[in-house]
Amino acid sequence: MGDLAQVFEALMDDASRHYLMDDKVQLYMRPNSPHWQCASSIAGRQRRTSTHEESLARAKDVARDWYLGLMGKYRAGELKEGKTFREASQRFIDEFEVITQGQRSPIYVKGHKDRIKNHLNPFFGDKVLSEITPGMVQDYRIHRMKTGKARSVQMSAPNGEVLHKPPARSTLHQEIVCLRQILKTAQRHGWLPFLPDISPPYKSSGKITHRAWFSPDEYKQLYKATRERAQKPKKERWRTASENLHDYVLIMVNTGLRPDEALRLEFRDVAIVTDEATGERILEIEVRGKRGVGYCKSMPGAVVPFQRVVKRHSLQAKDTVFGLPQRELINKILEDLDLKVDREGNRRTAYSLRHT
């Protein structure tokens, strides 16, 4: 019986929720997190934080110290009241989805949701908005650089220490942009008297990169090669693919479409019109991309290739104009022309056509 009692006590001790300080403090685990969290209701507000401890015994010590510290601030009148960052972030998402409907793609909105859920709320969530200072934002940057990305990309050092791959500059920038938009939402509703300065204190020049593109002479080489391949394919069964690639190159350069936008392009999204300013025939395209729905006017050189594609495939309203890009074919042509890599060492892809 004694052994069974010990087993029962051990199971109870490993339960997902524990109570301390006369049940005034709760310890619990969140799904997919190795750290114990603690919560307590003080001054009519539920307050939560992470103990950053995986050991239950150490987590209990941290939770007691955290609670006693809060009670000391409460008695001294230092606990600030007001809306929390978590409440402001939820209001921001509610407004952002409605106001930007049709202007921002669902993928862009989901990106903000993921940043809030995975990074911003765990760090700022229970903070009262007025507590968020430039120093706290800098602490967040340091926290992200130390903890890095998901655990799946953790690496091990030779001495056995666990290393984390820090997020890319653009990733952290997007998170700070999302943070600023949430604080602006709070300010609009009168929950925050002024916006803190959250710009990097030691800002250096950003990384300067240029996407690979084709110079006029290189572009001429490319479309002549694709035209020759379309007229004289290596094998007859490759004729349609070669003709499609030639028209794809011409249309992409003369419209500036992104490859993902071209992939979603349907026949009903394109109209051949006469441009009022120049009197030339051009394509008017309804583009569906990462920023929602937009409109594009092509160069006149896109009209004839588009007509060839329509005739070749007898396109109907809901048919896609292009299939998947012929990557192997375009890569082979670029390699034959010695154009696969530009002078800076950047590899050229279908995206390079947009930048040409």
XYZ file of C-alpha atoms in Angstrom:
356
model
C 0.000 0.000 0.000
C 2.883 2.318 0.805
C 4.360 1.857 -2.674
C 0.995 2.555 -4.319
C 0.597 5.734 -2.292
C 4.022 6.929 -3.410
C 3.178 6.232 -7.049
C -0.115 8.093 -6.663
C 1.633 11.086 -5.099
C 4.198 11.127 -7.916
C 1.452 11.109 -10.517
C -0.334 13.950 -8.762
C 2.931 15.916 -8.531
C 3.411 15.586 -12.316
C -0.129 16.726 -13.060
C -0.584 19.603 -15.473
C -1.773 22.100 -12.826
C -0.473 22.901 -9.331
C -1.559 25.448 -6.720
C 0.719 27.471 -4.425
C 0.428 30.227 -1.818
C -2.957 29.056 -0.484
C -4.218 28.424 -4.035
C -3.513 32.026 -5.049
C -0.903 30.980 -7.637
C -1.396 28.353 -10.330
C 1.341 26.470 -12.170
C 0.461 24.839 -15.476
C 1.954 23.665 -18.755
C 1.025 24.904 -22.216
C 0.867 22.496 -25.159
C 4.144 22.219 -27.090
C 6.076 24.188 -24.448
C 8.619 22.659 -22.040
C 8.368 25.555 -19.559
C 5.996 25.914 -16.631
C 3.668 28.935 -16.676
C 2.242 30.672 -13.606
C -0.892 32.747 -13.119
C -2.530 34.727 -10.346
C -5.392 37.183 -9.950
C -4.234 40.471 -8.394
C -6.124 43.763 -8.267
C -8.994 42.293 -10.249
C -6.831 41.229 -13.200
C -5.564 37.809 -14.176
C -1.791 37.958 -14.604
C 0.357 35.312 -16.264
C 4.009 34.778 -17.048
C 6.450 32.035 -17.935
C 8.830 30.708 -15.300
C 11.270 29.719 -18.082
C 11.879 26.575 -16.055
C 11.344 22.949 -17.047
C 11.874 21.640 -13.516
C 8.725 21.743 -11.400
C 10.639 22.422 -8.183
C 12.497 25.415 -9.647
C 9.293 26.639 -11.326
C 7.563 26.702 -7.937
C 10.339 28.888 -6.499
C 10.123 31.279 -9.464
C 6.307 31.428 -9.184
C 6.456 32.270 -5.462
C 8.999 35.044 -6.065
C 6.940 36.406 -8.965
C 3.749 36.461 -6.860
C 5.418 38.110 -3.861
C 6.965 40.713 -6.154
C 3.586 41.537 -7.666
C 1.986 41.787 -4.230
C 4.737 44.177 -3.140
C 4.070 46.384 -6.169
C 0.324 46.190 -5.532
C 0.648 47.348 -1.931
C 2.997 50.150 -3.027
C 0.488 51.273 -5.670
C 2.906 50.509 -8.499
C 0.771 48.019 -10.427
C -0.512 49.756 -13.526
C -4.032 49.142 -14.757
C -5.229 49.194 -18.314
C -5.570 47.071 -21.414
C -3.021 44.339 -21.983
C -1.036 43.765 -25.151
C -2.978 40.531 -25.702
C -6.269 42.450 -25.792
C -4.825 45.031 -28.190
C -3.434 42.332 -30.497
C -6.833 40.637 -30.709
C -8.502 43.958 -31.538
C -5.862 44.613 -34.206
C -6.485 41.254 -35.917
C -10.273 41.757 -35.819
C -9.948 45.187 -37.469
C -7.181 44.236 -39.889
C -9.111 41.321 -41.407
C -12.182 43.471 -42.074
C -10.549 46.723 -43.198
C -8.023 45.126 -45.580
C -10.431 42.601 -47.097
C -9.740 42.472 -50.841
C -6.552 44.523 -50.427
C -4.403 42.067 -48.494
C -4.262 38.374 -49.301
C -5.336 35.808 -46.662
C -1.709 34.607 -46.599
C -0.523 38.072 -45.479
C -3.172 38.241 -42.729
C -2.272 34.730 -41.561
C 1.365 35.804 -41.354
C 0.445 38.502 -38.826
C -1.657 36.027 -36.837
C 1.241 33.588 -36.664
C 3.705 36.290 -35.549
C 1.345 37.352 -32.763
C 0.595 33.809 -31.623
C 4.113 32.386 -31.801
C 6.294 35.319 -30.762
C 4.658 38.610 -29.732
C 1.952 37.356 -27.360
C 4.236 34.930 -25.474
C 6.608 37.846 -24.757
C 4.315 40.898 -24.416
C 0.867 39.317 -23.977
C 0.216 39.950 -20.278
C 2.003 43.294 -20.142
C -0.138 46.390 -19.653
C 0.296 48.533 -22.774
C 1.842 51.423 -20.876
C 4.570 49.054 -19.621
C 5.900 48.450 -23.148
C 8.959 50.676 -23.400
C 11.753 50.980 -25.992
C 13.929 48.989 -23.590
C 11.411 46.152 -23.468
C 11.248 46.056 -27.265
C 15.044 45.825 -27.379
C 14.828 42.960 -24.862
C 12.453 41.267 -27.308
C 15.003 41.594 -30.132
C 17.682 40.062 -27.928
C 15.286 37.305 -26.836
C 14.508 36.414 -30.457
C 18.180 36.383 -31.453
C 18.982 34.033 -28.563
C 16.032 31.669 -28.818
C 15.970 31.632 -32.623
C 13.441 29.769 -34.705
C 11.506 26.591 -34.020
C 13.173 23.784 -32.077
C 13.372 21.756 -35.278
C 16.314 23.914 -36.407
C 18.266 23.707 -33.170
C 21.885 22.714 -33.652
C 24.414 21.141 -31.328
C 27.829 22.629 -30.646
C 30.881 20.324 -30.273
C 30.700 20.760 -26.490
C 27.086 19.556 -26.452
C 25.559 23.012 -26.007
C 22.259 23.550 -27.841
C 22.474 26.343 -30.389
C 19.602 28.197 -32.033
C 19.555 29.598 -35.527
C 18.687 33.305 -35.164
C 15.848 34.638 -37.322
C 16.666 36.459 -40.550
C 16.799 40.257 -40.516
C 13.610 40.430 -42.613
C 11.782 38.042 -40.248
C 12.537 40.152 -37.190
C 11.668 43.314 -39.130
C 8.226 41.880 -39.989
C 7.612 41.089 -36.312
C 8.515 44.648 -35.274
C 6.213 46.018 -38.005
C 3.387 43.876 -36.611
C 4.186 45.093 -33.073
C 4.055 48.734 -34.214
C 0.665 48.212 -35.897
C -0.753 46.701 -32.709
C 0.485 49.649 -30.632
C -1.011 52.060 -33.182
C -4.348 50.241 -32.832
C -4.142 50.683 -29.051
C -3.355 54.383 -29.440
C -6.339 54.924 -31.757
C -8.649 53.494 -29.106
C -7.158 55.609 -26.315
C -5.520 52.649 -24.553
C -2.006 54.029 -25.057
C -1.212 57.746 -24.613
C 1.733 57.755 -27.055
C 3.741 55.356 -29.191
C 7.128 54.329 -27.770
C 10.158 54.644 -30.029
C 10.769 51.052 -31.107
C 13.400 51.728 -33.775
C 16.682 49.775 -33.382
C 19.045 51.756 -31.104
C 22.198 50.703 -32.948
C 20.861 50.666 -36.464
C 23.303 49.771 -39.196
C 22.788 49.929 -42.919
C 20.564 47.131 -44.141
C 21.739 44.350 -46.337
C 21.742 45.542 -49.947
C 20.812 42.893 -52.482
C 19.737 42.995 -56.092
C 17.765 40.239 -57.720
C 19.263 38.738 -60.830
C 17.970 40.194 -64.107
C 18.824 40.242 -67.820
C 20.469 43.163 -69.570
C 18.923 44.124 -72.939
C 21.560 42.116 -74.821
C 21.143 39.095 -72.533
C 17.352 39.242 -72.842
C 17.705 39.343 -76.630
C 19.910 36.237 -76.456
C 17.320 34.491 -74.303
C 14.226 35.149 -76.391
C 16.085 34.290 -79.610
C 17.118 30.965 -78.059
C 13.587 30.170 -76.842
C 12.170 31.152 -80.250
C 14.631 28.862 -82.011
C 13.777 26.043 -79.584
C 10.061 26.608 -80.245
C 10.601 26.434 -84.022
C 13.024 23.497 -83.895
C 12.451 21.487 -80.702
C 14.915 18.708 -79.828
C 12.031 16.235 -80.033
C 8.641 16.722 -81.640
C 6.794 15.825 -78.441
C 8.504 18.798 -76.776
C 7.183 21.297 -79.313
C 4.209 22.528 -77.259
C 6.320 22.918 -74.118
C 8.969 24.848 -76.083
C 6.368 27.128 -77.673
C 4.801 27.745 -74.259
C 8.184 28.638 -72.767
C 8.931 31.172 -75.516
C 5.586 32.915 -75.011
C 5.995 32.711 -71.230
C 9.331 34.566 -71.417
C 7.881 37.316 -73.620
C 4.740 37.785 -71.537
C 6.569 37.790 -68.188
C 9.068 40.439 -69.303
C 6.363 42.591 -70.907
C 4.054 42.458 -67.860
C 6.340 42.206 -64.818
C 4.197 39.472 -63.272
C 5.610 37.415 -60.431
C 5.820 33.661 -61.157
C 3.195 32.876 -58.497
C 0.849 35.494 -60.002
C 1.335 34.004 -63.462
C 0.587 30.546 -62.082
C -2.833 31.732 -60.808
C -3.646 33.757 -63.930
C -6.842 32.644 -65.695
C -8.074 33.562 -69.175
C -10.945 35.592 -67.710
C -8.419 37.778 -65.843
C -6.928 39.147 -69.087
C -8.404 41.583 -71.620
C -6.872 42.991 -74.806
C -7.598 46.735 -74.866
C -6.446 49.904 -76.617
C -4.444 52.135 -74.302
C -5.965 55.618 -74.196
C -2.625 57.349 -73.686
C -0.687 55.718 -76.532
C -3.323 54.174 -78.802
C -1.424 50.854 -78.659
C -2.968 47.470 -77.932
C -1.999 46.147 -74.530
C -3.160 43.567 -71.970
C -5.150 44.652 -68.938
C -4.628 42.001 -66.266
C -6.459 41.422 -62.993
C -3.615 40.137 -60.833
C -4.137 37.930 -57.782
C -1.000 37.836 -55.689
C 0.496 38.245 -52.228
C -1.040 41.732 -51.798
C -4.569 40.691 -52.806
C -6.095 41.765 -56.127
C -4.407 44.428 -58.248
C -4.344 45.538 -61.867
C -1.562 45.539 -64.426
C -1.147 47.157 -67.840
C 1.299 45.307 -70.051
C 3.752 46.509 -72.660
C 2.481 46.082 -76.244
C 4.909 43.174 -76.725
C 2.748 40.908 -74.533
C -0.309 40.910 -76.824
C 0.832 38.595 -79.648
C 2.389 35.939 -77.345
C -0.822 35.927 -75.299
C -2.935 35.434 -78.429
C -0.720 32.522 -79.439
C -1.208 30.854 -76.041
C -4.985 31.302 -76.239
C -5.140 29.832 -79.749
C -2.757 26.962 -78.936
C -4.793 25.745 -75.972
C -8.291 26.988 -76.947
C -8.578 28.652 -73.531
C -11.959 29.073 -71.868
C -12.852 31.583 -69.132
C -11.665 29.542 -66.136
C -8.623 27.950 -67.802
C -5.201 28.959 -66.505
C -3.056 30.778 -69.048
C 0.169 29.074 -67.942
C 0.854 25.714 -66.401
C 3.813 25.109 -64.143
C 6.907 26.885 -65.512
C 9.230 24.639 -67.517
C 12.113 24.936 -65.064
C 14.278 22.200 -66.534
C 13.887 23.617 -70.035
C 14.592 27.230 -69.100
C 17.542 26.177 -66.924
C 18.998 24.156 -69.826
C 18.696 27.124 -72.188
C 20.255 29.497 -69.638
C 23.153 27.094 -69.093
C 23.698 26.710 -72.848
C 23.811 30.521 -73.159
C 26.029 30.842 -70.047
C 23.367 33.100 -68.505
C 22.364 31.026 -65.466
C 24.481 33.174 -63.101
C 24.865 36.953 -63.307
C 28.110 38.857 -62.750
C 27.433 39.138 -58.984
C 26.990 35.385 -58.669
C 23.178 35.465 -58.329
C 21.339 32.587 -59.960
C 18.731 33.561 -62.531
C 15.265 32.037 -62.316
C 11.807 32.789 -63.726
C 11.635 35.654 -61.186
C 14.505 37.335 -63.071
C 12.106 37.967 -65.960
C 10.067 40.310 -63.731
C 13.185 42.333 -62.863
C 14.127 42.618 -66.522
